[in-house]
Amino acid sequence: MPSRARPKGRGVPSVELLRLGHRAGRDPRLTTHLALVARAFGARRMYLHPPDPAIAERLAAVARRWGGAFEVVGVDDWRRTVREFDGLVVHLTMYGLSLERVAPRLARASHLLVVVGGAKVPPALYGLAGVNVAVGHQPHSEVGAAAVFLDRVRGGVPASEFVGAECTIVPRARGKSVRTARSRSRR
Ligand code: SAM
């Protein structure tokens, strides 16, 4: 999948996400999954509106254990985040242009802000975004849309270890194997 959908461009863009419409108390699991997917697929950061410190702390704990510098940053004014972003703002929506159609434009961008909604998306977002992009024209999920989008534009899941990881998985055909920083330093 990775190289199939990503035409030749400047290389792998850096990606940040903005998750809108998070409902503290109702959405913590879904929003946590979105952040985990964003981190695992190579995004640098996820802005969260409205802020939810519990989710930011949960992802900070994941980064301490599994490495990397991914962070969740709460934002009160999402319009400002979009307006001040220094790159291409991509709103993921089933009503947008197909991912295949906008792939050449995405490949030329070096910095992307990927905006995903929740139950209801503020209508203003369609006009504020640089491009509205559909991952298929059927309703599904912000987690699914973000995963497919990140895989396509970044060319797959980063294979390498996340820097500073306390734990690293050693792939096995069967069973589980995890190498810890402590066991590495003893060798
Ligand atoms: N009725 C909502 C709307 O106005 O878009 C759908 C909300 S959907 C449960 C939550 C989010 O998932 C959307 O805001 C969008 O970011 C993402 N999403 C769902 N289906 C998508 C698709 N086919 N393509 C791109 N993004 C999608």
Coordinates of N, CA and C and ligand atoms in Angstrom, one line a residue:
M1 N 0.8 -1.2 0.0 CA 0.0 0.0 0.0 C 0.9 1.3 0.0
P2 N 1.9 1.4 0.9 CA 2.5 2.7 1.0 C 2.9 3.3 -0.3
S3 N 3.9 2.7 -1.0 CA 4.4 3.3 -2.2 C 3.4 3.4 -3.3
R4 N 2.4 2.5 -3.3 CA 1.4 2.5 -4.4 C 0.6 3.9 -4.4
A5 N 0.3 4.4 -3.3 CA -0.6 5.6 -3.3 C 0.2 6.9 -3.2
R6 N 1.5 6.8 -2.8 CA 2.3 8.1 -2.6 C 3.1 8.3 -3.9
P7 N 2.7 9.3 -4.7 CA 3.5 9.6 -5.9 C 4.8 10.2 -5.5
K8 N 5.8 10.3 -6.4 CA 7.1 10.9 -6.1 C 6.9 12.3 -5.7
G9 N 7.5 12.7 -4.6 CA 7.4 14.1 -4.1 C 8.7 14.5 -3.4
R10 N 8.5 15.3 -2.4 CA 9.7 15.8 -1.7 C 10.2 14.9 -0.6
G11 N 9.4 13.8 -0.4 CA 9.8 12.9 0.8 C 8.6 12.8 1.7
V12 N 8.9 12.3 2.9 CA 7.8 12.1 3.8 C 7.5 13.4 4.6
P13 N 6.2 13.8 4.5 CA 5.8 15.0 5.2 C 5.7 14.8 6.7
S14 N 6.0 15.9 7.4 CA 5.7 15.8 8.9 C 4.3 16.1 9.1
V15 N 3.7 15.4 10.0 CA 2.2 15.4 10.2 C 1.8 15.7 11.6
E16 N 0.9 16.6 11.8 CA 0.2 16.9 13.1 C -1.3 16.6 12.9
L17 N -2.0 16.3 13.9 CA -3.4 16.1 13.9 C -4.1 17.1 14.7
L18 N -5.3 17.4 14.4 CA -6.2 18.2 15.2 C -7.5 17.4 15.3
R19 N -7.8 17.0 16.6 CA -9.1 16.3 16.8 C -10.1 17.2 17.4
L20 N -11.2 17.4 16.7 CA -12.3 18.3 17.1 C -13.5 17.6 17.7
G21 N -14.1 18.3 18.6 CA -15.4 17.7 19.1 C -15.3 16.6 20.0
H22 N -14.1 16.5 20.7 CA -14.0 15.5 21.8 C -14.9 15.8 22.9
R23 N -15.6 14.7 23.3 CA -16.5 14.9 24.5 C -16.0 14.2 25.7
A24 N -15.4 14.9 26.6 CA -14.8 14.3 27.8 C -15.9 13.6 28.5
G25 N -15.6 12.4 29.0 CA -16.6 11.6 29.6 C -17.3 10.6 28.7
R26 N -17.4 10.9 27.4 CA -18.0 10.0 26.4 C -17.0 9.4 25.4
D27 N -16.0 10.3 25.0 CA -15.1 9.8 23.9 C -13.7 9.4 24.4
P28 N -13.4 9.3 25.6 CA -12.0 9.1 26.0 C -11.3 7.9 25.3
R29 N -12.1 6.8 25.1 CA -11.5 5.6 24.5 C -11.2 5.9 23.0
L30 N -12.2 6.4 22.3 CA -12.0 6.7 20.9 C -10.9 7.7 20.6
T31 N -10.9 8.8 21.4 CA -9.8 9.8 21.2 C -8.5 9.2 21.6
T32 N -8.4 8.4 22.6 CA -7.1 7.7 22.9 C -6.7 6.9 21.8
H33 N -7.6 6.1 21.2 CA -7.2 5.3 20.1 C -6.7 6.1 18.9
L34 N -7.4 7.2 18.7 CA -6.9 8.1 17.6 C -5.5 8.6 17.8
A35 N -5.2 9.0 19.1 CA -3.9 9.5 19.4 C -2.8 8.3 19.3
L36 N -3.2 7.1 19.7 CA -2.3 6.0 19.6 C -2.0 5.7 18.1
V37 N -3.0 5.7 17.3 CA -2.8 5.5 15.8 C -1.9 6.6 15.3
A38 N -2.2 7.9 15.6 CA -1.4 9.0 15.1 C 0.1 8.8 15.5
R39 N 0.3 8.4 16.8 CA 1.7 8.2 17.2 C 2.4 7.1 16.5
A40 N 1.7 5.9 16.5 CA 2.3 4.7 15.9 C 2.6 4.9 14.4
F41 N 1.8 5.7 13.7 CA 1.9 5.9 12.3 C 2.8 7.1 11.9
G42 N 3.5 7.7 13.0 CA 4.5 8.7 12.7 C 4.1 10.1 12.8
A43 N 2.9 10.5 13.3 CA 2.6 11.9 13.5 C 3.4 12.4 14.7
R44 N 3.6 13.7 14.7 CA 4.5 14.3 15.7 C 3.7 14.7 17.0
R45 N 2.4 15.1 16.7 CA 1.6 15.7 17.8 C 0.1 15.6 17.5
M46 N -0.7 15.6 18.5 CA -2.2 15.8 18.2 C -2.7 16.9 19.1
Y47 N -3.3 17.9 18.4 CA -4.0 18.9 19.1 C -5.4 18.4 19.5
L48 N -5.9 18.8 20.6 CA -7.2 18.2 21.1 C -8.1 19.4 21.5
H49 N -9.3 19.4 20.9 CA -10.3 20.4 21.2 C -11.6 19.7 21.6
P50 N -12.2 20.0 22.7 CA -11.6 20.8 23.8 C -10.5 20.0 24.5
P51 N -9.6 20.7 25.3 CA -8.5 20.0 26.0 C -9.0 18.9 26.9
D52 N -8.2 17.9 27.1 CA -8.5 16.8 28.1 C -7.2 16.3 28.7
P53 N -6.8 16.9 29.8 CA -5.5 16.6 30.4 C -5.3 15.1 30.7
A54 N -6.4 14.3 30.9 CA -6.2 12.9 31.2 C -5.7 12.2 30.0
I55 N -6.2 12.6 28.8 CA -5.7 11.9 27.6 C -4.2 12.3 27.3
A56 N -3.9 13.6 27.5 CA -2.5 14.1 27.3 C -1.6 13.3 28.2
E57 N -2.0 13.0 29.4 CA -1.2 12.3 30.4 C -1.0 10.8 30.0
R58 N -2.1 10.2 29.5 CA -2.1 8.8 29.1 C -1.1 8.6 27.9
L59 N -1.1 9.6 27.0 CA -0.2 9.4 25.9 C 1.3 9.8 26.3
A60 N 1.4 10.6 27.2 CA 2.8 10.9 27.8 C 3.3 9.7 28.4
A61 N 2.5 8.9 29.1 CA 2.9 7.7 29.7 C 3.3 6.6 28.6
V62 N 2.5 6.6 27.6 CA 2.9 5.7 26.5 C 4.2 6.0 25.9
A63 N 4.5 7.3 25.7 CA 5.8 7.8 25.1 C 6.9 7.5 26.1
R64 N 6.7 7.6 27.4 CA 7.8 7.3 28.3 C 8.2 5.8 28.2
R65 N 7.1 4.9 28.0 CA 7.4 3.5 27.9 C 7.9 3.0 26.6
W66 N 7.2 3.6 25.5 CA 7.5 3.0 24.2 C 8.3 4.0 23.3
G67 N 8.7 5.2 23.9 CA 9.6 6.1 23.2 C 8.9 7.1 22.3
G68 N 9.8 7.9 21.6 CA 9.3 8.9 20.7 C 8.9 10.2 21.5
A69 N 8.6 11.2 20.7 CA 8.3 12.5 21.3 C 6.9 12.9 21.0
F70 N 6.0 12.0 20.7 CA 4.6 12.3 20.4 C 3.9 13.0 21.7
E71 N 3.1 14.0 21.4 CA 2.4 14.6 22.5 C 1.0 15.0 22.1
V72 N 0.2 15.1 23.1 CA -1.2 15.6 22.9 C -1.3 17.0 23.6
V73 N -1.7 18.0 22.8 CA -1.7 19.4 23.2 C -3.1 19.9 23.2
G74 N -3.7 20.2 24.3 CA -5.0 20.7 24.4 C -5.1 22.2 23.8
V75 N -6.2 22.4 23.0 CA -6.3 23.8 22.4 C -7.8 24.3 22.7
D76 N -7.9 25.5 23.2 CA -9.2 26.1 23.4 C -9.7 26.7 22.1
D77 N -8.9 27.3 21.3 CA -9.3 28.0 20.1 C -8.8 27.2 18.9
W78 N -9.6 26.3 18.4 CA -9.2 25.4 17.3 C -9.0 26.2 16.0
R79 N -9.8 27.3 15.8 CA -9.7 28.1 14.6 C -8.4 28.7 14.5
R80 N -7.8 29.2 15.6 CA -6.5 29.8 15.7 C -5.4 28.7 15.2
T81 N -5.6 27.5 15.8 CA -4.6 26.4 15.4 C -4.6 26.2 13.9
V82 N -5.8 26.2 13.3 CA -5.9 26.0 11.8 C -5.4 27.2 11.1
R83 N -5.8 28.4 11.5 CA -5.3 29.6 10.8 C -3.8 29.8 10.8
E84 N -3.2 29.5 12.0 CA -1.8 29.8 12.2 C -0.9 28.7 11.7
F85 N -1.5 27.6 11.3 CA -0.7 26.4 10.9 C 0.1 26.8 9.6
D86 N 1.4 26.5 9.7 CA 2.4 26.8 8.6 C 2.6 25.6 7.7
G87 N 1.5 25.3 6.9 CA 1.6 24.1 6.0 C 0.2 23.9 5.4
L88 N 0.0 22.7 4.9 CA -1.3 22.4 4.3 C -2.3 21.8 5.3
V89 N -3.5 22.4 5.5 CA -4.5 21.9 6.4 C -5.4 21.0 5.6
V90 N -5.5 19.7 6.1 CA -6.3 18.7 5.4 C -7.4 18.3 6.3
H91 N -8.6 18.5 5.9 CA -9.8 18.1 6.7 C -10.3 16.7 6.1
L92 N -10.3 15.7 7.0 CA -10.8 14.4 6.5 C -12.3 14.3 6.7
T93 N -12.9 14.2 5.6 CA -14.4 14.1 5.6 C -14.9 13.3 4.4
M94 N -15.9 12.5 4.6 CA -16.4 11.7 3.5 C -16.9 12.5 2.3
Y95 N -17.2 13.8 2.6 CA -17.7 14.7 1.5 C -16.6 15.3 0.6
G96 N -15.4 15.1 1.0 CA -14.3 15.7 0.3 C -13.9 15.1 -1.0
L97 N -12.8 15.6 -1.6 CA -12.2 14.9 -2.8 C -11.5 13.6 -2.4
S98 N -11.5 12.7 -3.3 CA -10.9 11.4 -3.0 C -9.4 11.5 -2.7
L99 N -9.0 10.7 -1.8 CA -7.5 10.7 -1.4 C -6.7 10.4 -2.6
E100 N -7.1 9.5 -3.5 CA -6.3 9.3 -4.7 C -6.1 10.5 -5.6
R101 N -7.2 11.3 -5.7 CA -7.2 12.5 -6.5 C -6.2 13.6 -5.9
V102 N -6.2 13.7 -4.6 CA -5.4 14.8 -4.0 C -4.0 14.3 -3.7
A103 N -3.7 13.0 -3.9 CA -2.4 12.5 -3.5 C -1.2 13.3 -4.1
P104 N -1.3 13.7 -5.4 CA -0.1 14.5 -5.9 C 0.1 15.8 -5.1
R105 N -1.0 16.5 -4.7 CA -0.8 17.7 -4.0 C -0.3 17.4 -2.6
L106 N -0.7 16.3 -2.0 CA -0.2 16.0 -0.6 C 1.3 15.6 -0.7
A107 N 1.7 15.0 -1.8 CA 3.1 14.6 -2.0 C 4.0 15.8 -2.1
R108 N 3.5 17.0 -2.5 CA 4.3 18.2 -2.6 C 4.4 18.9 -1.3
A109 N 3.6 18.6 -0.3 CA 3.6 19.3 1.0 C 4.6 18.7 1.9
S110 N 5.2 19.6 2.7 CA 6.2 19.1 3.6 C 5.7 19.1 5.1
H111 N 4.5 19.7 5.3 CA 4.0 19.8 6.6 C 2.5 19.8 6.6
L112 N 1.9 18.8 7.2 CA 0.4 18.7 7.1 C -0.2 18.8 8.5
L113 N -1.4 19.5 8.5 CA -2.2 19.4 9.7 C -3.5 18.6 9.3
V114 N -3.7 17.5 9.9 CA -4.9 16.6 9.5 C -5.9 16.8 10.6
V115 N -7.1 17.3 10.1 CA -8.2 17.6 11.0 C -9.2 16.5 10.9
V116 N -9.6 16.0 12.1 CA -10.7 15.0 12.1 C -11.7 15.4 13.1
G117 N -13.0 15.1 12.8 CA -14.1 15.5 13.6 C -14.6 14.4 14.6
G118 N -15.6 14.8 15.3 CA -16.3 13.8 16.1 C -17.7 13.7 15.6
A119 N -18.7 13.7 16.5 CA -20.1 13.5 16.1 C -20.5 14.6 15.1
K120 N -20.2 15.8 15.3 CA -20.6 16.9 14.4 C -19.4 17.8 14.2
V121 N -19.2 18.1 12.9 CA -18.0 19.0 12.5 C -18.5 20.4 12.3
P122 N -17.8 21.4 12.9 CA -18.2 22.8 12.6 C -18.2 23.1 11.1
P123 N -19.3 23.6 10.6 CA -19.4 23.8 9.1 C -18.2 24.8 8.6
A124 N -17.8 25.7 9.5 CA -16.7 26.6 9.0 C -15.4 25.9 8.6
L125 N -15.2 24.7 9.1 CA -14.0 24.0 8.9 C -13.8 23.7 7.4
Y126 N -14.9 23.4 6.7 CA -14.9 23.1 5.2 C -14.2 24.2 4.5
G127 N -14.5 25.5 4.9 CA -13.9 26.6 4.2 C -12.5 27.0 4.7
L128 N -12.2 26.7 6.0 CA -10.9 27.0 6.5 C -9.8 26.0 6.1
A129 N -10.2 24.8 5.8 CA -9.2 23.8 5.4 C -8.6 24.1 4.0
G130 N -7.4 23.8 3.8 CA -6.8 23.9 2.5 C -7.4 22.9 1.5
V131 N -7.7 21.7 2.0 CA -8.3 20.7 1.2 C -9.1 19.8 2.0
N132 N -10.3 19.4 1.5 CA -11.2 18.5 2.2 C -11.0 17.1 1.5
V133 N -10.6 16.1 2.3 CA -10.2 14.8 1.6 C -11.1 13.7 2.2
A134 N -11.5 12.8 1.3 CA -12.3 11.7 1.7 C -11.5 10.4 1.5
V135 N -11.6 9.6 2.6 CA -11.0 8.2 2.5 C -12.1 7.3 2.2
G136 N -12.5 7.2 0.9 CA -13.7 6.6 0.5 C -14.9 7.5 0.8
H137 N -16.0 7.4 0.1 CA -17.1 8.3 0.3 C -18.3 7.6 1.0
Q138 N -17.9 6.9 2.1 CA -18.9 6.3 3.0 C -18.5 6.7 4.4
P139 N -19.5 6.8 5.3 CA -19.2 7.2 6.6 C -18.5 6.0 7.3
H140 N -17.4 6.3 8.1 CA -16.8 5.3 8.9 C -16.3 6.0 10.2
S141 N -15.0 6.1 10.4 CA -14.5 6.5 11.7 C -13.3 7.4 11.6
E142 N -13.1 8.3 12.5 CA -11.9 9.2 12.5 C -10.6 8.3 12.7
V143 N -10.8 7.2 13.5 CA -9.6 6.4 13.7 C -9.2 5.7 12.4
G144 N -10.2 5.1 11.7 CA -9.9 4.4 10.4 C -9.4 5.4 9.4
A145 N -10.1 6.6 9.3 CA -9.7 7.6 8.3 C -8.2 8.0 8.5
A146 N -7.9 8.3 9.8 CA -6.5 8.8 10.1 C -5.5 7.7 9.8
A147 N -5.8 6.4 10.1 CA -4.8 5.4 9.9 C -4.5 5.2 8.4
V148 N -5.6 5.2 7.6 CA -5.4 5.0 6.1 C -4.7 6.2 5.6
F149 N -5.1 7.4 6.0 CA -4.4 8.6 5.5 C -2.9 8.6 5.8
L150 N -2.6 8.4 7.1 CA -1.2 8.4 7.5 C -0.4 7.4 6.8
D151 N -1.0 6.2 6.6 CA -0.2 5.1 5.9 C 0.1 5.5 4.5
R152 N -0.9 6.1 3.8 CA -0.7 6.5 2.4 C 0.3 7.7 2.3
V153 N 0.2 8.7 3.1 CA 1.0 9.9 2.9 C 2.4 9.7 3.5
R154 N 2.5 8.9 4.5 CA 3.9 8.7 5.1 C 4.6 7.4 4.6
G155 N 3.8 6.7 3.8 CA 4.5 5.5 3.3 C 4.7 4.3 4.3
G156 N 3.7 4.2 5.2 CA 3.7 3.0 6.1 C 4.1 3.4 7.5
V157 N 4.0 2.4 8.3 CA 4.3 2.5 9.8 C 5.8 2.6 9.9
P158 N 6.3 3.5 10.7 CA 7.7 3.6 10.9 C 8.2 2.2 11.5
A159 N 9.2 1.7 10.8 CA 9.7 0.3 11.2 C 10.7 0.4 12.4
S160 N 11.3 1.6 12.5 CA 12.4 1.7 13.5 C 11.9 1.9 14.9
E161 N 12.8 1.7 15.8 CA 12.5 1.9 17.2 C 12.2 3.4 17.5
F162 N 11.3 3.7 18.4 CA 11.0 5.1 18.7 C 12.2 5.5 19.7
V163 N 12.7 6.6 19.5 CA 13.9 7.1 20.3 C 13.5 7.1 21.8
G164 N 14.5 6.6 22.6 CA 14.3 6.7 24.0 C 13.3 5.7 24.6
A165 N 13.0 4.6 23.9 CA 12.0 3.7 24.4 C 12.6 2.9 25.6
E166 N 11.7 2.7 26.5 CA 12.0 1.9 27.7 C 11.8 0.4 27.3
C167 N 10.8 0.2 26.4 CA 10.4 -1.2 25.9 C 10.4 -1.2 24.4
T168 N 10.9 -2.3 23.9 CA 10.9 -2.5 22.4 C 10.5 -3.9 22.2
I169 N 9.6 -4.1 21.2 CA 9.1 -5.4 20.9 C 10.1 -6.1 20.0
V170 N 10.4 -7.4 20.3 CA 11.2 -8.2 19.4 C 10.2 -9.1 18.7
P171 N 10.1 -8.9 17.4 CA 9.0 -9.7 16.6 C 9.3 -11.2 16.7
R172 N 8.2 -11.9 17.0 CA 8.3 -13.3 17.1 C 7.1 -13.9 16.3
A173 N 7.3 -15.1 15.7 CA 6.3 -15.8 15.0 C 5.2 -16.2 16.0
R174 N 5.6 -16.6 17.2 CA 4.6 -17.0 18.3 C 5.1 -16.4 19.6
G175 N 4.1 -16.1 20.4 CA 4.4 -15.6 21.8 C 4.8 -14.1 21.8
K176 N 5.2 -13.7 22.9 CA 5.6 -12.2 23.1 C 7.0 -12.1 23.6
S177 N 7.7 -11.1 23.0 CA 9.1 -10.8 23.5 C 9.3 -9.3 23.5
V178 N 9.6 -8.8 24.7 CA 9.8 -7.4 24.9 C 11.2 -7.2 25.5
R179 N 12.0 -6.3 24.8 CA 13.3 -6.0 25.4 C 13.2 -4.7 26.1
T180 N 13.7 -4.7 27.3 CA 13.7 -3.4 28.1 C 15.0 -2.7 28.1
A181 N 15.0 -1.4 28.4 CA 16.2 -0.7 28.4 C 17.2 -1.3 29.4
R182 N 16.6 -1.7 30.5 CA 17.5 -2.3 31.6 C 18.2 -3.6 31.1
S183 N 17.4 -4.4 30.4 CA 18.1 -5.7 29.9 C 19.1 -5.4 28.9
R184 N 18.9 -4.3 28.1 CA 19.9 -3.9 27.0 C 21.2 -3.5 27.7
S185 N 21.0 -2.7 28.8 CA 22.2 -2.1 29.4 C 23.0 -3.1 30.1
R186 N 22.4 -4.3 30.5 CA 23.1 -5.4 31.2 C 24.0 -6.2 30.3
R187 N 23.6 -6.2 28.9 CA 24.4 -7.0 28.0 C 25.8 -6.6 27.8
Ligands
SAM1 N1 -21.6 13.3 10.3 C1 -20.2 13.6 10.6 C2 -19.7 14.6 9.7 O1 -20.3 15.7 9.6 O2 -18.7 14.4 9.0 C3 -19.4 12.3 10.5 C4 -18.6 12.1 11.7 S1 -17.6 10.7 11.7 C5 -18.3 9.7 13.0 C6 -16.2 11.3 12.6 C7 -15.0 11.7 11.7 O3 -14.5 10.6 11.0 C8 -15.3 12.7 10.6 O4 -15.4 14.1 11.1 C9 -14.1 12.5 9.7 O5 -13.0 13.3 10.1 C10 -13.9 11.1 9.8 N2 -14.4 10.3 8.7 C11 -15.5 9.4 8.7 N3 -15.7 8.9 7.5 C12 -14.7 9.4 6.7 C13 -14.4 9.2 5.3 N4 -15.1 8.4 4.5 N5 -13.4 9.9 4.8 C14 -12.7 10.8 5.6 N6 -12.9 11.0 6.9 C15 -13.9 10.3 7.5

